[in-house]
mmCIF file of C-alpha atoms in Angstrom:
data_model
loop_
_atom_site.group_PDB
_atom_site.id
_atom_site.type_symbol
_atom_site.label_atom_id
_atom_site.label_comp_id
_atom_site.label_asym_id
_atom_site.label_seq_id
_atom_site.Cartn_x
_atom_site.Cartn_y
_atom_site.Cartn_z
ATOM 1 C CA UNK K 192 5.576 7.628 7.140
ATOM 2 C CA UNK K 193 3.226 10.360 7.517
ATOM 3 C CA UNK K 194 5.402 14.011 7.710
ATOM 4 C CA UNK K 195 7.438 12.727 4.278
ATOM 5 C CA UNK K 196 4.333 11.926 2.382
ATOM 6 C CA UNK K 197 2.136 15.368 3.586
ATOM 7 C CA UNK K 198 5.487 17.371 3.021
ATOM 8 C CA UNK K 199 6.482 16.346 -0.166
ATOM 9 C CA UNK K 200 3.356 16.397 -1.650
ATOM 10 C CA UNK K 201 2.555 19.628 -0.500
ATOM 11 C CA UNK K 202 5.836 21.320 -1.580
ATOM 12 C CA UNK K 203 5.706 19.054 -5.154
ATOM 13 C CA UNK K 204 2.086 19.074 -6.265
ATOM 14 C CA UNK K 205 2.121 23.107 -7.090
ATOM 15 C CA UNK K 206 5.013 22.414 -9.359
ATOM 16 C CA UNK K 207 3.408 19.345 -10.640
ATOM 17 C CA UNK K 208 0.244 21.196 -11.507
ATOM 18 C CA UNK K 209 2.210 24.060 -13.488
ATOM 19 C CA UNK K 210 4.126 21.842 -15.587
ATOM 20 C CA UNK K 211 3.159 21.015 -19.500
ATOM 21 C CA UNK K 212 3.483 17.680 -19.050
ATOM 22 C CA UNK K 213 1.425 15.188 -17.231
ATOM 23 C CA UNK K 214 2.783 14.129 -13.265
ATOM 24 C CA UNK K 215 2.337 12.097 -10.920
ATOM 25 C CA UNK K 216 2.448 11.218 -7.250
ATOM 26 C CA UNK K 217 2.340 7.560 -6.412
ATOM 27 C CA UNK K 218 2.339 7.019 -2.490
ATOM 28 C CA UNK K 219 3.711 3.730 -1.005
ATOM 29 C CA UNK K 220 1.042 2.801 1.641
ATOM 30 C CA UNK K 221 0.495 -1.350 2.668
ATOM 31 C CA UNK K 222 -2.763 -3.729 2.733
ATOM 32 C CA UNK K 223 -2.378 -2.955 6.568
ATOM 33 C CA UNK K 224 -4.049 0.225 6.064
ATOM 34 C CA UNK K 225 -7.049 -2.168 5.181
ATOM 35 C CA UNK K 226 -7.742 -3.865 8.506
ATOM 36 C CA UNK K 227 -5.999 -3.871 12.138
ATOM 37 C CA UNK K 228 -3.589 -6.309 12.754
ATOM 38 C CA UNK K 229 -1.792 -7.472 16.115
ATOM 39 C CA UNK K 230 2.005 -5.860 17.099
ATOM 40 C CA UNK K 231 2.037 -3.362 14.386
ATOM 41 C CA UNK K 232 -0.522 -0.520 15.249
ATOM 42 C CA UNK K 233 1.929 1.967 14.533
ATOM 43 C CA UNK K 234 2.889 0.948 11.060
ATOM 44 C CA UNK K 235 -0.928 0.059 10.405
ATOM 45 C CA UNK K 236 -2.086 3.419 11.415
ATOM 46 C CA UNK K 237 0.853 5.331 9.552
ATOM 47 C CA UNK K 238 -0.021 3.228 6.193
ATOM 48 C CA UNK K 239 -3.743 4.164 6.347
ATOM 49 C CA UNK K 240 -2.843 7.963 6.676
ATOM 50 C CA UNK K 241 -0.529 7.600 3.826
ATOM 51 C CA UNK K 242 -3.245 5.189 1.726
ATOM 52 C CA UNK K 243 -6.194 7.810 2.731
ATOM 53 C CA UNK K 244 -4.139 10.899 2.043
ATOM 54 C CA UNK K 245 -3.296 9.667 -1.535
ATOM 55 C CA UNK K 246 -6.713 8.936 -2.102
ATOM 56 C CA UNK K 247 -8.070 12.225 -0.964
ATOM 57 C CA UNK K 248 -5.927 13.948 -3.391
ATOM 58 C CA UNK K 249 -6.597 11.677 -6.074
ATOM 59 C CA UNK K 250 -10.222 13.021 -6.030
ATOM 60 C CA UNK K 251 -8.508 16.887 -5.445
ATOM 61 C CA UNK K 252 -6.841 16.355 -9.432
ATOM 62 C CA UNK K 253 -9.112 13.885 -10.766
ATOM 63 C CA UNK K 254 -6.544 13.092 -13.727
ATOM 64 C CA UNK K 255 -7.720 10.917 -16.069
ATOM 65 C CA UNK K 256 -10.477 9.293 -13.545
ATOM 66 C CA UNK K 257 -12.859 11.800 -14.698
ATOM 67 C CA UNK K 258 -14.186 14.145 -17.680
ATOM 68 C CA UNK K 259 -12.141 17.338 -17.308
ATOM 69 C CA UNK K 260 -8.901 15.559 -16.577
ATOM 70 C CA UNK K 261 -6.220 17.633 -14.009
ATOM 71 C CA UNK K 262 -2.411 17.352 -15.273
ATOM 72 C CA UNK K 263 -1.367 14.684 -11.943
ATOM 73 C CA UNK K 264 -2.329 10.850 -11.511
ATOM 74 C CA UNK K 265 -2.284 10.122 -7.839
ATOM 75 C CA UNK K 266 -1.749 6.437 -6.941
ATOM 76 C CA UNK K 267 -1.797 4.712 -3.604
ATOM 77 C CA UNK K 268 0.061 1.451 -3.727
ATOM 78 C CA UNK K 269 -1.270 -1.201 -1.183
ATOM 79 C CA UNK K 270 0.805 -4.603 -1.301
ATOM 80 C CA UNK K 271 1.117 -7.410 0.632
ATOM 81 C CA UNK K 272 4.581 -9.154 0.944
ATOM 82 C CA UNK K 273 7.029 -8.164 -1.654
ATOM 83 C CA UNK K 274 10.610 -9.720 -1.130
ATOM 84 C CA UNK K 275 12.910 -6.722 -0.462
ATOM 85 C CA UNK K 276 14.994 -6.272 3.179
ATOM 86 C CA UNK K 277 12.034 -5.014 5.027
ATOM 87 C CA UNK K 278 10.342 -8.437 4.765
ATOM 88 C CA UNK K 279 13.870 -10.097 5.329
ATOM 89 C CA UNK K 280 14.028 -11.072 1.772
ATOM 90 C CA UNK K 281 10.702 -13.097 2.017
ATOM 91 C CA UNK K 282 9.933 -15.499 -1.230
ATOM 92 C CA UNK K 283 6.811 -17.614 0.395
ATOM 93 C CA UNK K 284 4.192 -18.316 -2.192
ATOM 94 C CA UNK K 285 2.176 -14.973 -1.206
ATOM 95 C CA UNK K 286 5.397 -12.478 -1.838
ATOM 96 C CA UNK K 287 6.051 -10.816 -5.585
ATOM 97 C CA UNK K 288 8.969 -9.170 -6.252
ATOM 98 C CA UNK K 289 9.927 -5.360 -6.461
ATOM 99 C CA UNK K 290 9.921 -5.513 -10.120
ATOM 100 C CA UNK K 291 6.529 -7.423 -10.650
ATOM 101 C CA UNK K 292 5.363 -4.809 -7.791
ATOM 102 C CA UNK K 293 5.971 -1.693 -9.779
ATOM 103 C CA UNK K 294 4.791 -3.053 -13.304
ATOM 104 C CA UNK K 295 1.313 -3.941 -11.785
ATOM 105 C CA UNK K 296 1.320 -0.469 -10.091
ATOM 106 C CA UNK K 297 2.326 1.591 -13.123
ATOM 107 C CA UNK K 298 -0.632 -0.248 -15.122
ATOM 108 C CA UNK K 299 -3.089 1.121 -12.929
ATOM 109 C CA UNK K 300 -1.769 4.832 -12.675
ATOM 110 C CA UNK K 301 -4.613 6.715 -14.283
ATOM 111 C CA UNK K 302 -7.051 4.398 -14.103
ATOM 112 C CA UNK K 303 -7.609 3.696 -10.694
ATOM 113 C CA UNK K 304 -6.745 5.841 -7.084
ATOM 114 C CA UNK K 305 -5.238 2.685 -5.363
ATOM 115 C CA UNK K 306 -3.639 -0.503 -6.217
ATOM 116 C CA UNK K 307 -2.503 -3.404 -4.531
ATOM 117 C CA UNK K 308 0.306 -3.821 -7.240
ATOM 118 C CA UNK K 309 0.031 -7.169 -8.470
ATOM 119 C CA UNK K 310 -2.824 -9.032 -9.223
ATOM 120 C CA UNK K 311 -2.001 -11.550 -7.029
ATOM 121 C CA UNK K 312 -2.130 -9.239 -4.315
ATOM 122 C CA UNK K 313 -5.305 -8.015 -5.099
ATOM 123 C CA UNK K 314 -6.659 -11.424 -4.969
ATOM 124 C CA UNK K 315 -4.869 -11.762 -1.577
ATOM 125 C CA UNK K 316 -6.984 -8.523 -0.531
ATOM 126 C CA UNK K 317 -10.517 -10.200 -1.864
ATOM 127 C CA UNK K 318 -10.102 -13.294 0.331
ATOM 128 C CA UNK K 319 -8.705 -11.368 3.204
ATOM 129 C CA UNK K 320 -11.489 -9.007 3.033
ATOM 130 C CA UNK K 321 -13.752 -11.599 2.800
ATOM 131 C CA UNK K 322 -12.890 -13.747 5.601
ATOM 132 C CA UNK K 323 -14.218 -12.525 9.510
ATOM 133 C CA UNK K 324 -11.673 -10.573 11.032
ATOM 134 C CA UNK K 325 -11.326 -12.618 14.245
ATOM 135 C CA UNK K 326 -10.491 -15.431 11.700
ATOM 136 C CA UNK K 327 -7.370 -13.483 10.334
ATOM 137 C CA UNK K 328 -6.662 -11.496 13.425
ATOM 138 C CA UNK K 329 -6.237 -15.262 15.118
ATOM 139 C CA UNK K 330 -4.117 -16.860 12.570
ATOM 140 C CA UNK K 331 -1.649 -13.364 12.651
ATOM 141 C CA UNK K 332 -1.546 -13.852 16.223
ATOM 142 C CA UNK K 333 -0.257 -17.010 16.285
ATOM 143 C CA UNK K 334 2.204 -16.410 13.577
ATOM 144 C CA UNK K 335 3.689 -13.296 15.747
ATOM 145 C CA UNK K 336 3.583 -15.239 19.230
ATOM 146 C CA UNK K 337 5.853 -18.203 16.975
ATOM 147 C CA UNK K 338 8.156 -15.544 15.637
ATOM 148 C CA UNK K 339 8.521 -13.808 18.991
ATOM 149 C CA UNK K 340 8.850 -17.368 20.777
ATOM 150 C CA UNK K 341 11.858 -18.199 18.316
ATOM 151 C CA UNK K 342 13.293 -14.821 18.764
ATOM 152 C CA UNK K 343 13.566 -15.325 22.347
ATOM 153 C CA UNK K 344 15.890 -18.739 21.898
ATOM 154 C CA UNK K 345 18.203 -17.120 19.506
#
């Protein structure tokens, strides 16, 4: 996650800065970057570089976030589930799709740094935030030890 995202943006954004026409860089980070979580410190860790990174050079070319606007939007996209193959096609009640993903995202490209991409997912994000972390870190726990329990029979 990390070596793509510095990479790119470092070869791109010159190019995107000398062009006449507005750019921008949206980065593809996860509400993980927002909290730990059990069994995925790798991912989580990886997402907040990518979410932090994006954010930092969000405030390097302001865009239209400030007065003397720069010619890039950054946006760093942090959603919960959305049903595509890395969440095995997921369609629970919490999970948007790809397509409702992007829409909310694109709204919110020059007017904010970050996103969660839905507003259903930035909901999500306020109760999540809201609720003690050894609340959420127990209920993820449980759901992991089930899902590794079941993996084990098959």
């Amino acid at each position: 996650n990390c070596p793509p995202v510095t990479l790119l943006s470092r070869r791109l954004l010159p190019d995107m800065l000398r062009r006449e026409n507005k750019s921008a860089l949206i980065n593809l980070a996860s509400f993980m970057a927002e909290m730990p979580f059990p069994c995925s410190s790798t991912y989580n860790t990886t997402k907040t570089y990518d979410d932090v990174f994006s954010r930092s050079i969000a405030l390097e070319h302001p865009g239209k976030l400030l007065v003397n606007p720069d010619k890039i939007d950054v946006l760093s996209v942090r959603p919960l589930y959305v049903t595509t193959p890395m969440t095995f096609q997921y369609k629970g009640i919490i999970a948007v799709n790809a397509n409702q993903c992007a829409r909310g995202s694109l709204n919110k490209l020059g007017v904010d740094s970050y996103t969660h991409g839905h507003w259903f997912h930035r909901l999500q994000a306020q109760l999540a935030n809201a609720l003690p972390i050894w609340l959420i870190h127990t209920a993820v726990r449980r759901k992991t030890d089930q899902h590794l329990e079941r993996n084990k029979k098959a």
